[in-house]
Short mmCIF file of C-alpha atoms in Angstrom, two decimals:
data_model
loop_
_atom_site.label_atom_id
_atom_site.label_comp_id
_atom_site.label_asym_id
_atom_site.label_seq_id
_atom_site.Cartn_x
_atom_site.Cartn_y
_atom_site.Cartn_z
CA UNK A 1147 -57.30 -160.85 94.99
CA UNK A 1148 -59.00 -160.33 91.67
CA UNK A 1149 -62.23 -159.03 91.61
CA UNK A 1150 -64.57 -160.96 89.53
CA UNK A 1151 -67.73 -160.47 86.75
CA UNK A 1152 -70.34 -162.66 86.71
CA UNK A 1153 -72.12 -162.01 82.97
CA UNK A 1154 -73.76 -164.45 80.47
CA UNK A 1155 -73.47 -167.11 82.85
CA UNK A 1156 -69.20 -167.17 83.58
CA UNK A 1157 -66.96 -165.60 84.94
CA UNK A 1158 -64.52 -162.51 84.19
CA UNK A 1159 -61.72 -160.71 85.42
CA UNK A 1160 -63.06 -157.39 86.32
CA UNK A 1161 -59.17 -155.29 85.10
CA UNK A 1162 -60.19 -156.50 81.93
CA UNK A 1163 -63.61 -155.14 81.93
CA UNK A 1164 -63.16 -151.32 81.86
CA UNK A 1165 -65.56 -149.44 83.90
CA UNK A 1166 -67.43 -147.07 81.55
CA UNK A 1167 -68.64 -150.89 79.93
CA UNK A 1168 -69.55 -152.05 83.20
CA UNK A 1169 -71.18 -149.27 83.54
CA UNK A 1170 -72.88 -149.27 80.20
CA UNK A 1171 -74.38 -152.34 80.37
CA UNK A 1172 -76.04 -152.72 83.45
CA UNK A 1173 -79.84 -153.08 83.39
CA UNK A 1174 -80.41 -150.47 86.08
CA UNK A 1175 -78.54 -147.89 83.28
CA UNK A 1176 -81.09 -145.47 83.22
CA UNK A 1177 -83.76 -147.98 83.36
CA UNK A 1178 -87.07 -146.44 81.28
CA UNK A 1179 -89.05 -148.19 77.71
CA UNK A 1180 -86.57 -148.22 75.17
CA UNK A 1181 -87.51 -148.33 71.65
CA UNK A 1182 -84.35 -149.49 68.76
CA UNK A 1183 -85.23 -149.46 65.84
CA UNK A 1184 -83.49 -151.03 62.59
CA UNK A 1185 -84.81 -151.13 58.83
CA UNK A 1186 -82.84 -153.01 56.27
CA UNK A 1187 -82.13 -153.00 52.32
CA UNK A 1188 -81.27 -155.74 50.99
CA UNK A 1189 -80.01 -157.46 47.95
CA UNK A 1190 -82.06 -157.23 44.77
CA UNK A 1191 -81.69 -160.99 44.06
CA UNK A 1192 -83.35 -162.81 47.45
CA UNK A 1193 -86.51 -164.64 47.53
CA UNK A 1194 -88.81 -164.97 49.83
CA UNK A 1195 -87.67 -167.83 51.42
CA UNK A 1196 -84.47 -165.77 52.02
CA UNK A 1197 -86.31 -162.85 53.26
CA UNK A 1198 -88.23 -165.52 55.55
CA UNK A 1199 -85.36 -166.85 57.46
CA UNK A 1200 -84.00 -163.11 57.66
CA UNK A 1201 -87.16 -162.58 59.79
CA UNK A 1202 -87.12 -166.42 61.76
CA UNK A 1203 -83.92 -165.93 62.45
CA UNK A 1204 -84.49 -162.17 64.58
CA UNK A 1205 -87.35 -163.00 66.60
CA UNK A 1206 -85.18 -165.44 67.35
CA UNK A 1207 -83.16 -163.07 69.63
CA UNK A 1208 -86.15 -162.70 71.52
CA UNK A 1209 -85.40 -166.28 73.31
CA UNK A 1210 -81.62 -164.61 74.23
CA UNK A 1211 -81.25 -164.66 77.89
CA UNK A 1212 -78.97 -161.86 79.89
CA UNK A 1213 -78.14 -163.77 83.48
CA UNK A 1214 -80.44 -166.39 82.46
CA UNK A 1215 -83.51 -164.00 81.64
CA UNK A 1216 -85.03 -162.42 78.64
CA UNK A 1217 -83.64 -159.00 78.91
CA UNK A 1218 -85.74 -157.92 75.23
CA UNK A 1219 -89.50 -156.82 75.54
CA UNK A 1220 -90.54 -157.68 72.52
CA UNK A 1221 -89.93 -157.40 68.83
CA UNK A 1222 -92.16 -156.19 66.09
CA UNK A 1223 -91.14 -156.39 62.23
CA UNK A 1224 -93.11 -155.25 59.28
CA UNK A 1225 -91.77 -155.66 55.62
CA UNK A 1226 -92.44 -151.68 54.12
CA UNK A 1227 -95.18 -151.10 52.80
CA UNK A 1228 -95.98 -147.39 53.03
CA UNK A 1229 -97.59 -145.00 49.74
CA UNK A 1230 -96.15 -141.86 50.05
CA UNK A 1231 -93.08 -142.93 47.99
CA UNK A 1232 -90.69 -142.19 51.17
CA UNK A 1233 -88.96 -145.36 52.50
CA UNK A 1234 -85.62 -144.61 50.49
CA UNK A 1235 -84.68 -148.47 49.72
CA UNK A 1236 -85.51 -149.76 52.73
CA UNK A 1237 -87.38 -153.17 52.67
CA UNK A 1238 -87.55 -153.98 56.36
CA UNK A 1239 -87.73 -153.25 59.73
CA UNK A 1240 -87.86 -153.95 63.25
CA UNK A 1241 -88.48 -152.58 66.38
CA UNK A 1242 -87.44 -153.82 69.57
CA UNK A 1243 -88.41 -153.14 72.88
CA UNK A 1244 -85.55 -152.96 76.09
CA UNK A 1245 -86.97 -151.98 80.04
CA UNK A 1246 -83.45 -149.63 79.70
CA UNK A 1247 -80.34 -148.52 78.15
CA UNK A 1248 -77.81 -150.84 80.08
CA UNK A 1249 -79.98 -153.60 78.88
CA UNK A 1250 -80.47 -151.85 74.63
CA UNK A 1251 -76.42 -151.76 74.87
CA UNK A 1252 -75.37 -154.81 75.88
CA UNK A 1253 -78.02 -156.19 73.04
CA UNK A 1254 -76.13 -153.31 70.62
CA UNK A 1255 -72.39 -154.46 71.07
CA UNK A 1256 -69.96 -153.36 69.34
CA UNK A 1257 -68.92 -150.80 68.30
CA UNK A 1258 -70.08 -149.15 72.25
CA UNK A 1259 -69.48 -151.96 74.18
CA UNK A 1260 -65.96 -154.02 73.06
CA UNK A 1261 -65.45 -156.64 75.24
CA UNK A 1262 -67.51 -159.88 74.34
CA UNK A 1263 -68.48 -160.54 78.40
CA UNK A 1264 -70.85 -158.01 78.47
CA UNK A 1265 -72.50 -157.80 74.96
CA UNK A 1266 -75.10 -160.74 73.42
CA UNK A 1267 -73.62 -163.25 72.04
CA UNK A 1268 -76.80 -164.63 70.29
CA UNK A 1269 -77.25 -160.87 68.84
CA UNK A 1270 -73.86 -160.85 67.70
CA UNK A 1271 -73.49 -163.83 66.16
CA UNK A 1272 -76.81 -162.07 63.89
CA UNK A 1273 -75.84 -159.77 62.60
CA UNK A 1274 -72.54 -161.86 60.88
CA UNK A 1275 -75.49 -163.96 59.67
CA UNK A 1276 -77.40 -160.74 58.16
CA UNK A 1277 -73.84 -159.13 56.75
CA UNK A 1278 -74.88 -160.96 53.38
CA UNK A 1279 -77.98 -160.45 52.64
CA UNK A 1280 -77.45 -157.22 53.00
CA UNK A 1281 -77.24 -154.51 49.88
CA UNK A 1282 -74.04 -153.61 48.44
CA UNK A 1283 -75.70 -150.36 47.99
CA UNK A 1284 -74.01 -147.53 51.09
CA UNK A 1285 -76.45 -147.12 54.03
CA UNK A 1286 -77.92 -150.63 53.73
CA UNK A 1287 -79.13 -150.44 57.25
CA UNK A 1288 -80.32 -148.02 60.15
CA UNK A 1289 -81.25 -147.53 63.83
CA UNK A 1290 -82.33 -145.07 65.39
CA UNK A 1291 -83.83 -145.54 69.20
CA UNK A 1292 -85.23 -143.98 71.43
CA UNK A 1293 -87.17 -143.31 74.63
CA UNK A 1294 -90.38 -143.63 75.09
CA UNK A 1295 -91.53 -141.64 78.55
CA UNK A 1296 -93.90 -143.40 80.61
CA UNK A 1297 -97.71 -142.71 80.68
CA UNK A 1298 -98.81 -140.17 83.46
#
């Protein structure tokens, strides 16, 4: 008898799901608040409407569901406004919060998770959406994640 795996409201043949990927994307994998910071360097020819559309699409990710339930704790964002002069040309930052590393891994998907049954299809589509807006300059996207220690 073939074992089945339920993900994204669909059933998949467990033989085709890497045990490691199943473990890494479990909501129970490494619980604790994770902050996922994303910085974008946009093309120079974008206008205010483009920037507004990008921000709206990014914030719509918060409505994404995992097994019928929200899994993104929150999304914060803002334009670069530091007076220090160290922004390295990045225009906008997003901070996405998760309740576990498993939820973050489900969100991130590729390249960490290769099986589409085990990552968020909405975020995967967003990656394709955002690509044409990103600067051609090298290193135009920066991602930094960290674990938030529990309050004592």
